[in-house]
XYZ file of C-alpha atoms in Angstrom:
287
model
C 16.696 -23.584 -26.074
C 13.968 -25.873 -23.553
C 11.174 -24.513 -21.733
C 12.207 -22.353 -18.977
C 9.148 -23.967 -16.578
C 7.966 -23.216 -13.892
C 9.191 -26.147 -12.181
C 12.201 -25.538 -13.283
C 12.452 -22.512 -11.530
C 11.435 -23.914 -8.625
C 13.808 -26.684 -8.568
C 16.980 -24.504 -8.913
C 15.445 -22.439 -6.302
C 15.385 -24.755 -4.120
C 18.755 -25.929 -4.807
C 20.259 -22.765 -4.682
C 18.640 -20.610 -2.168
C 18.594 -17.998 -4.884
C 15.570 -16.059 -5.366
C 12.797 -16.823 -8.440
C 13.504 -13.911 -10.660
C 17.502 -14.345 -10.138
C 16.784 -18.478 -11.313
C 15.057 -17.777 -14.053
C 17.205 -15.231 -15.162
C 20.416 -17.971 -14.995
C 18.531 -20.515 -16.502
C 17.699 -18.168 -19.614
C 20.929 -18.049 -19.432
C 22.030 -21.134 -19.851
C 19.802 -22.541 -22.441
C 17.606 -24.162 -19.451
C 20.229 -26.334 -18.849
C 19.471 -26.224 -14.889
C 23.452 -27.529 -13.928
C 24.824 -25.039 -16.086
C 22.957 -22.329 -14.403
C 24.152 -23.707 -11.030
C 27.990 -23.772 -12.354
C 27.304 -19.871 -13.718
C 25.399 -19.190 -9.932
C 28.434 -20.336 -8.630
C 30.943 -19.056 -10.374
C 28.803 -15.317 -9.808
C 29.219 -15.996 -6.681
C 26.043 -15.762 -6.083
C 24.951 -19.062 -4.498
C 27.959 -18.270 -2.055
C 26.170 -15.288 -0.886
C 23.461 -17.021 -0.704
C 24.334 -19.238 1.951
C 25.706 -16.786 4.562
C 22.218 -15.198 3.478
C 21.595 -16.715 7.387
C 24.642 -15.971 9.169
C 24.024 -13.262 11.602
C 25.576 -10.254 10.653
C 25.620 -7.577 13.431
C 28.992 -5.931 13.501
C 29.792 -3.067 10.145
C 30.256 -0.200 9.608
C 28.341 3.491 10.403
C 28.438 6.112 7.494
C 26.865 9.495 6.670
C 27.351 12.657 3.761
C 25.703 16.167 4.712
C 25.436 18.487 1.772
C 23.499 21.481 0.164
C 21.196 21.128 3.399
C 20.820 17.467 3.150
C 21.832 14.562 5.115
C 21.910 11.042 4.765
C 23.592 8.138 7.227
C 23.225 4.252 6.731
C 24.309 1.374 8.323
C 25.964 -1.686 6.702
C 25.963 -4.865 8.308
C 29.224 -7.878 8.525
C 29.492 -10.904 10.453
C 33.020 -9.207 12.152
C 34.449 -6.257 12.759
C 37.587 -7.387 11.318
C 36.145 -7.038 7.971
C 34.211 -3.522 8.300
C 38.073 -1.908 8.997
C 38.770 -3.941 5.266
C 39.081 -1.472 1.936
C 36.714 -3.997 0.206
C 33.943 -3.621 2.331
C 34.422 0.466 3.147
C 34.573 0.964 -0.658
C 30.921 -0.832 -0.368
C 29.268 1.044 2.293
C 30.767 4.339 0.490
C 29.748 3.224 -2.564
C 25.905 2.613 -1.243
C 26.153 5.999 0.610
C 27.538 7.740 -2.549
C 24.520 6.285 -4.626
C 21.457 6.929 -1.654
C 22.901 10.262 -1.523
C 22.788 10.048 -5.637
C 19.243 9.621 -5.913
C 17.609 11.196 -2.819
C 16.681 7.669 -1.287
C 14.361 8.302 2.265
C 14.054 4.461 2.491
C 16.152 1.585 2.609
C 14.573 -1.064 0.175
C 15.565 0.355 -3.213
C 19.356 0.899 -2.180
C 19.167 -2.556 -0.836
C 17.705 -4.292 -4.080
C 20.252 -1.835 -6.262
C 23.401 -2.782 -4.667
C 22.329 -6.865 -4.297
C 24.457 -7.564 -7.157
C 27.688 -5.488 -5.398
C 26.938 -7.190 -2.278
C 27.167 -10.801 -3.781
C 30.076 -9.613 -5.157
C 31.851 -8.889 -2.043
C 30.327 -11.939 0.173
C 32.112 -14.422 -2.568
C 35.118 -12.332 -1.413
C 35.140 -12.085 1.743
C 33.104 -15.058 2.765
C 31.428 -13.015 4.915
C 27.232 -12.199 5.219
C 26.960 -8.647 4.420
C 23.806 -6.316 4.686
C 22.641 -2.743 4.133
C 20.191 -2.611 6.954
C 18.912 0.787 7.410
C 19.223 4.123 5.891
C 17.338 7.782 7.282
C 17.937 11.200 5.367
C 17.190 13.844 6.469
C 17.024 17.681 5.330
C 16.193 21.415 6.660
C 17.875 24.770 7.279
C 21.518 23.365 8.902
C 22.014 19.903 9.404
C 25.314 18.732 10.947
C 26.699 15.318 11.190
C 29.280 13.533 13.720
C 30.887 10.189 12.962
C 32.905 7.948 16.311
C 35.059 5.810 13.997
C 32.906 3.651 12.502
C 30.750 2.352 14.857
C 28.598 5.539 16.077
C 27.343 8.141 13.972
C 24.678 10.949 13.951
C 22.674 13.558 12.184
C 21.386 16.878 13.471
C 18.680 19.079 12.264
C 18.780 23.060 13.213
C 16.765 25.436 11.946
C 19.176 28.281 11.966
C 22.863 28.180 13.362
C 25.706 27.110 11.443
C 27.539 23.824 11.049
C 30.128 23.903 13.537
C 26.941 24.240 15.678
C 25.503 21.270 14.189
C 28.921 19.719 14.621
C 29.052 19.791 18.287
C 25.382 19.316 18.806
C 25.331 16.119 16.841
C 28.800 14.637 19.341
C 26.763 14.981 22.183
C 24.353 12.957 21.013
C 26.712 10.813 19.990
C 28.172 10.239 23.868
C 25.100 11.433 25.306
C 22.488 9.565 23.305
C 19.279 10.898 24.155
C 15.921 9.452 23.923
C 13.727 12.519 22.523
C 14.849 15.965 21.619
C 12.574 17.702 23.928
C 10.736 16.418 26.777
C 7.229 16.840 25.597
C 8.148 14.027 23.200
C 8.697 11.593 25.813
C 5.366 9.332 25.728
C 3.166 8.769 28.250
C 3.995 4.894 27.992
C 7.201 5.852 28.956
C 6.895 8.172 31.849
C 4.435 5.685 33.198
C 6.781 3.202 33.502
C 9.518 5.243 35.076
C 6.790 6.174 37.610
C 6.281 2.519 38.300
C 10.043 1.717 38.356
C 10.748 4.324 41.010
C 7.406 2.863 43.490
C 8.920 -0.302 43.141
C 12.554 0.473 44.140
C 12.044 2.921 47.171
C 9.112 1.036 48.811
C 10.592 1.610 51.809
C 11.273 4.692 51.721
C 8.281 5.793 51.033
C 6.768 3.245 53.068
C 4.631 5.475 56.093
C 5.041 9.118 54.373
C 2.147 11.382 53.715
C 1.082 11.605 50.104
C 1.840 15.077 49.319
C 5.212 13.877 50.136
C 5.642 10.844 47.963
C 3.723 12.582 45.065
C 7.346 15.379 45.419
C 8.941 12.541 45.299
C 8.202 11.231 42.273
C 7.604 14.652 40.422
C 11.213 15.169 41.205
C 12.347 11.487 39.749
C 10.507 11.617 36.758
C 11.879 15.455 35.876
C 15.331 13.900 36.574
C 14.178 11.430 33.958
C 12.831 13.688 31.303
C 16.153 15.438 31.426
C 18.257 12.379 31.395
C 16.040 11.565 27.997
C 15.621 14.935 26.018
C 18.656 15.951 24.148
C 17.473 19.916 25.244
C 17.788 19.207 28.606
C 21.214 17.620 28.994
C 24.173 19.251 30.101
C 26.283 19.605 26.723
C 29.702 18.067 26.866
C 31.846 20.261 26.307
C 30.476 23.273 29.338
C 28.151 20.651 31.681
C 27.134 24.410 32.512
C 25.393 24.738 30.071
C 22.280 22.345 28.462
C 22.298 21.590 25.065
C 19.079 23.818 24.821
C 20.164 26.630 25.704
C 23.603 26.687 23.654
C 21.282 26.199 20.704
C 19.169 29.446 21.243
C 21.987 31.827 22.364
C 23.106 31.062 18.261
C 20.176 31.745 17.424
C 18.976 28.059 17.062
C 16.545 25.342 17.091
C 17.308 21.533 17.701
C 14.365 20.383 14.824
C 15.293 16.670 15.215
C 18.485 13.963 15.759
C 19.796 10.445 13.982
C 21.788 8.403 15.936
C 23.333 5.091 14.393
C 25.222 2.757 16.327
C 26.628 -0.605 14.564
C 24.299 -3.415 15.280
C 21.615 -2.163 18.440
C 19.132 -4.445 18.239
C 20.800 -7.301 16.815
C 19.543 -10.478 18.897
C 23.738 -11.758 18.364
C 24.480 -15.494 18.984
C 26.553 -16.324 21.387
C 29.399 -18.863 20.768
C 29.614 -21.678 23.484
C 33.998 -22.190 22.676
C 34.172 -24.744 25.643
C 31.061 -27.160 24.315
C 32.413 -26.311 20.843
C 35.789 -28.097 21.757
C 34.880 -30.437 23.808
C 31.868 -31.515 20.504
C 35.399 -31.256 18.247
C 37.402 -33.812 20.965
C 34.501 -36.417 21.127
C 34.237 -35.903 16.880
C 38.001 -36.723 17.077
C 38.017 -39.843 18.553
C 35.265 -41.464 16.728
């Protein structure tokens, strides 16, 4: 068997886009024959998966599981929403979630590493890039979950209460998207920014008004901002006459935390200029 040199590994890595350890493993299995290693990697779908890795995956699905006072929520991305509805993708998401829960994982990195072979196989089969993006694990007295289709998922942790209450609060979080649990969790930077925005937008209204009047106007706006951003201060979606905090308190419970995932949030999506793309294809056909 030919010696597996660093130069050989480097060459295979450059030709396939795979990681160093994957390249070395393929070379060992191929007896040092780089062409055979490439063929083997192509057959396994690894090269195809590597080529797809640069494609933006901003669609996908959210999945969550709650059991025994524990909850796990994950996001798995695909390039198209169509794939997110297919059984192969759904199976990959479910298996990933089950593994994360069974292993009591609190970070996404070990899950990504463990599921890499399955991910590569799925990419090779479906022809789209697929990524496990993030994971959050929670625990507490009462943990509730709510999934709005496959695009929004929420976990809620309560101190006290029951499963039904936790689920109702999770449904509210899915619909209203609060930033924090309570007003005191809103950062001073956000409050200062809101004040600045208010002053800019209402410059004409406050011009010439006494300082105390202006301060009251600012205070009113900040209080409204804090209420809108805070879960416990929001009007409950099932009964707008009641604040979420009062609803939970009446049940003898307290909101500890929540996690809300929405597919693709924060991912910069590539914009395709279809007119330009068609024009380019037409121009190419005339050459």
